[in-house]
mmCIF file with all atom_site columns, C-alpha atoms in Angstrom:
data_model
loop_
_atom_site.group_PDB
_atom_site.id
_atom_site.type_symbol
_atom_site.label_atom_id
_atom_site.label_alt_id
_atom_site.label_comp_id
_atom_site.label_asym_id
_atom_site.label_entity_id
_atom_site.label_seq_id
_atom_site.pdbx_PDB_ins_code
_atom_site.Cartn_x
_atom_site.Cartn_y
_atom_site.Cartn_z
_atom_site.occupancy
_atom_site.B_iso_or_equiv
_atom_site.pdbx_formal_charge
_atom_site.auth_seq_id
_atom_site.auth_comp_id
_atom_site.auth_asym_id
_atom_site.auth_atom_id
_atom_site.pdbx_PDB_model_num
ATOM 1  C CA . MET B 1 1  ? 18.088 0.111  2.266   1.00 48.00 ? 4  MET B CA 1
ATOM 2  C CA . GLY B 1 2  ? 17.638 -2.528 -0.414  1.00 57.00 ? 5  GLY B CA 1
ATOM 3  C CA . GLU B 1 3  ? 13.938 -2.990 0.255   1.00 65.00 ? 6  GLU B CA 1
ATOM 4  C CA . GLU B 1 4  ? 11.547 -2.583 -2.652  1.00 67.00 ? 7  GLU B CA 1
ATOM 5  C CA . LEU B 1 5  ? 8.037  -1.279 -3.136  1.00 67.00 ? 8  LEU B CA 1
ATOM 6  C CA . PHE B 1 6  ? 6.547  -2.065 -6.518  1.00 67.00 ? 9  PHE B CA 1
ATOM 7  C CA . VAL B 1 7  ? 3.279  -0.633 -7.826  1.00 68.00 ? 10 VAL B CA 1
ATOM 8  C CA . GLU B 1 8  ? 2.078  -1.583 -11.271 1.00 68.00 ? 11 GLU B CA 1
ATOM 9  C CA . PHE B 1 9  ? -0.655 0.536  -12.806 1.00 65.00 ? 12 PHE B CA 1
ATOM 10 C CA . ASN B 1 10 ? -2.391 -0.141 -16.114 1.00 64.00 ? 13 ASN B CA 1
ATOM 11 C CA . PRO B 1 11 ? -4.653 2.757  -17.160 1.00 62.00 ? 14 PRO B CA 1
ATOM 12 C CA . ALA B 1 12 ? -6.395 0.513  -19.695 1.00 63.00 ? 15 ALA B CA 1
ATOM 13 C CA . THR B 1 13 ? -7.997 -1.418 -16.807 1.00 64.00 ? 16 THR B CA 1
ATOM 14 C CA . ASP B 1 14 ? -9.449 -0.594 -13.408 1.00 62.00 ? 17 ASP B CA 1
ATOM 15 C CA . ASN B 1 15 ? -6.921 -2.843 -11.700 1.00 60.00 ? 18 ASN B CA 1
ATOM 16 C CA . THR B 1 16 ? -3.935 -1.751 -9.664  1.00 59.00 ? 19 THR B CA 1
ATOM 17 C CA . THR B 1 17 ? -1.627 -4.624 -8.805  1.00 60.00 ? 20 THR B CA 1
ATOM 18 C CA . LEU B 1 18 ? 0.439  -4.223 -5.658  1.00 59.00 ? 21 LEU B CA 1
ATOM 19 C CA . ARG B 1 19 ? 3.507  -6.241 -4.816  1.00 58.00 ? 22 ARG B CA 1
ATOM 20 C CA . VAL B 1 20 ? 4.800  -4.907 -1.530  1.00 58.00 ? 23 VAL B CA 1
ATOM 21 C CA . SER B 1 21 ? 7.670  -5.986 0.642   1.00 59.00 ? 24 SER B CA 1
ATOM 22 C CA . ASN B 1 22 ? 7.401  -5.045 4.296   1.00 63.00 ? 25 ASN B CA 1
ATOM 23 C CA . LEU B 1 23 ? 9.418  -1.870 4.478   1.00 77.00 ? 26 LEU B CA 1
ATOM 24 C CA . LYS B 1 24 ? 10.683 -1.272 7.994   1.00 82.00 ? 27 LYS B CA 1
ATOM 25 C CA . SER B 1 25 ? 10.153 2.476  7.672   1.00 85.00 ? 28 SER B CA 1
ATOM 26 C CA . LEU B 1 26 ? 7.000  2.760  5.560   1.00 83.00 ? 29 LEU B CA 1
ATOM 27 C CA . THR B 1 27 ? 3.673  1.021  5.256   1.00 82.00 ? 30 THR B CA 1
ATOM 28 C CA . LEU B 1 28 ? 1.718  1.511  2.053   1.00 80.00 ? 31 LEU B CA 1
ATOM 29 C CA . TYR B 1 29 ? -1.665 2.760  3.238   1.00 82.00 ? 32 TYR B CA 1
ATOM 30 C CA . GLU B 1 30 ? -3.561 3.562  0.056   1.00 80.00 ? 33 GLU B CA 1
ATOM 31 C CA . VAL B 1 31 ? -3.282 3.786  -3.711  1.00 78.00 ? 34 VAL B CA 1
ATOM 32 C CA . GLN B 1 32 ? -5.649 6.178  -5.458  1.00 79.00 ? 35 GLN B CA 1
ATOM 33 C CA . THR B 1 33 ? -6.101 6.586  -9.183  1.00 77.00 ? 36 THR B CA 1
ATOM 34 C CA . VAL B 1 34 ? -6.673 10.210 -10.195 1.00 81.00 ? 37 VAL B CA 1
ATOM 35 C CA . ASN B 1 35 ? -7.312 9.741  -13.904 1.00 78.00 ? 38 ASN B CA 1
ATOM 36 C CA . ASN B 1 36 ? -6.077 7.375  -16.570 1.00 68.00 ? 39 ASN B CA 1
ATOM 37 C CA . TRP B 1 37 ? -2.425 8.236  -16.072 1.00 71.00 ? 40 TRP B CA 1
ATOM 38 C CA . GLU B 1 38 ? -1.789 9.284  -12.448 1.00 78.00 ? 41 GLU B CA 1
ATOM 39 C CA . ILE B 1 39 ? -1.756 7.565  -9.079  1.00 79.00 ? 42 ILE B CA 1
ATOM 40 C CA . ILE B 1 40 ? -1.310 8.841  -5.535  1.00 84.00 ? 43 ILE B CA 1
ATOM 41 C CA . LEU B 1 41 ? 0.537  6.640  -3.055  1.00 83.00 ? 44 LEU B CA 1
ATOM 42 C CA . THR B 1 42 ? -0.128 7.324  0.640   1.00 86.00 ? 45 THR B CA 1
ATOM 43 C CA . PHE B 1 43 ? 2.244  5.915  3.261   1.00 86.00 ? 46 PHE B CA 1
ATOM 44 C CA . ILE B 1 44 ? 2.317  5.634  7.038   1.00 86.00 ? 47 ILE B CA 1
ATOM 45 C CA . VAL B 1 45 ? 5.732  6.393  8.514   1.00 87.00 ? 48 VAL B CA 1
ATOM 46 C CA . ARG B 1 46 ? 6.876  3.748  11.008  1.00 88.00 ? 49 ARG B CA 1
ATOM 47 C CA . GLU B 1 47 ? 10.416 4.938  11.709  1.00 89.00 ? 50 GLU B CA 1
ATOM 48 C CA . PRO B 1 48 ? 13.016 7.385  10.371  1.00 90.00 ? 51 PRO B CA 1
ATOM 49 C CA . ASP B 1 49 ? 14.978 6.122  7.387   1.00 87.00 ? 52 ASP B CA 1
ATOM 50 C CA . GLU B 1 50 ? 16.312 6.952  3.948   1.00 86.00 ? 53 GLU B CA 1
ATOM 51 C CA . VAL B 1 51 ? 14.607 5.269  1.012   1.00 83.00 ? 54 VAL B CA 1
ATOM 52 C CA . TYR B 1 52 ? 16.083 5.304  -2.480  1.00 81.00 ? 55 TYR B CA 1
ATOM 53 C CA . VAL B 1 53 ? 13.216 5.968  -4.917  1.00 81.00 ? 56 VAL B CA 1
ATOM 54 C CA . THR B 1 54 ? 13.220 4.991  -8.580  1.00 81.00 ? 57 THR B CA 1
ATOM 55 C CA . GLY B 1 55 ? 10.362 4.824  -11.012 1.00 80.00 ? 58 GLY B CA 1
ATOM 56 C CA . GLY B 1 56 ? 9.253  4.584  -14.553 1.00 80.00 ? 59 GLY B CA 1
ATOM 57 C CA . ALA B 1 57 ? 6.359  4.068  -16.871 1.00 80.00 ? 60 ALA B CA 1
ATOM 58 C CA . SER B 1 58 ? 5.746  2.212  -20.086 1.00 80.00 ? 61 SER B CA 1
ATOM 59 C CA . GLY B 1 59 ? 2.800  1.997  -22.386 1.00 81.00 ? 62 GLY B CA 1
ATOM 60 C CA . GLU B 1 60 ? 1.323  2.490  -25.781 1.00 82.00 ? 63 GLU B CA 1
ATOM 61 C CA . VAL B 1 61 ? 1.290  6.062  -27.095 1.00 84.00 ? 64 VAL B CA 1
ATOM 62 C CA . HIS B 1 62 ? -1.334 6.899  -29.730 1.00 85.00 ? 65 HIS B CA 1
ATOM 63 C CA . TYR B 1 63 ? -0.875 9.691  -32.235 1.00 87.00 ? 66 TYR B CA 1
ATOM 64 C CA . GLY B 1 64 ? -4.512 10.386 -33.029 1.00 86.00 ? 67 GLY B CA 1
ATOM 65 C CA . TYR B 1 65 ? -7.303 7.932  -33.580 1.00 83.00 ? 68 TYR B CA 1
ATOM 66 C CA . PRO B 1 66 ? -7.091 5.450  -35.158 1.00 83.00 ? 69 PRO B CA 1
ATOM 67 C CA . GLY B 1 67 ? -3.649 6.745  -36.129 1.00 81.00 ? 70 GLY B CA 1
ATOM 68 C CA . PRO B 1 68 ? -0.312 5.095  -35.536 1.00 91.00 ? 71 PRO B CA 1
ATOM 69 C CA . ALA B 1 69 ? 0.852  4.024  -32.081 1.00 90.00 ? 72 ALA B CA 1
ATOM 70 C CA . THR B 1 70 ? 4.175  3.057  -30.558 1.00 91.00 ? 73 THR B CA 1
ATOM 71 C CA . TRP B 1 71 ? 5.279  1.434  -27.320 1.00 89.00 ? 74 TRP B CA 1
ATOM 72 C CA . THR B 1 72 ? 7.473  3.631  -25.153 1.00 88.00 ? 75 THR B CA 1
ATOM 73 C CA . ALA B 1 73 ? 9.113  3.582  -21.735 1.00 87.00 ? 76 ALA B CA 1
ATOM 74 C CA . VAL B 1 74 ? 10.456 6.392  -19.558 1.00 86.00 ? 77 VAL B CA 1
ATOM 75 C CA . SER B 1 75 ? 12.018 6.644  -16.124 1.00 86.00 ? 78 SER B CA 1
ATOM 76 C CA . PHE B 1 76 ? 12.519 9.517  -13.737 1.00 82.00 ? 79 PHE B CA 1
ATOM 77 C CA . GLU B 1 77 ? 15.689 10.639 -12.021 1.00 86.00 ? 80 GLU B CA 1
ATOM 78 C CA . PRO B 1 78 ? 16.179 8.520  -8.858  1.00 85.00 ? 81 PRO B CA 1
ATOM 79 C CA . PHE B 1 79 ? 16.175 10.373 -5.543  1.00 86.00 ? 82 PHE B CA 1
ATOM 80 C CA . THR B 1 80 ? 16.547 9.693  -1.836  1.00 86.00 ? 83 THR B CA 1
ATOM 81 C CA . LEU B 1 81 ? 13.489 10.177 0.357   1.00 84.00 ? 84 LEU B CA 1
ATOM 82 C CA . ILE B 1 82 ? 14.546 11.152 3.871   1.00 88.00 ? 85 ILE B CA 1
ATOM 83 C CA . ILE B 1 83 ? 11.941 10.117 6.440   1.00 86.00 ? 86 ILE B CA 1
ATOM 84 C CA . THR B 1 84 ? 11.916 11.935 9.768   1.00 85.00 ? 87 THR B CA 1
ATOM 85 C CA . ARG B 1 85 ? 9.502  12.028 12.667  1.00 72.00 ? 88 ARG B CA 1
#
């Protein structure tokens, strides 16, 4: 473990920026955007492993238009992804 996969997604643009290290167990195959706030990551499994997964999101939250807005950040509970063949 200790390898990192980083995907940065900005729903205000059509761009998805990928910074990917070569994970020995996974290859990032595809990133799909579903709407302005969701992505689907598809991987190809290369070998069994355990990958520690963390994640988070940050962005501007609007409370009506043109109403007030604030910047916020959240993270989800880390988990271990067990990869088997």
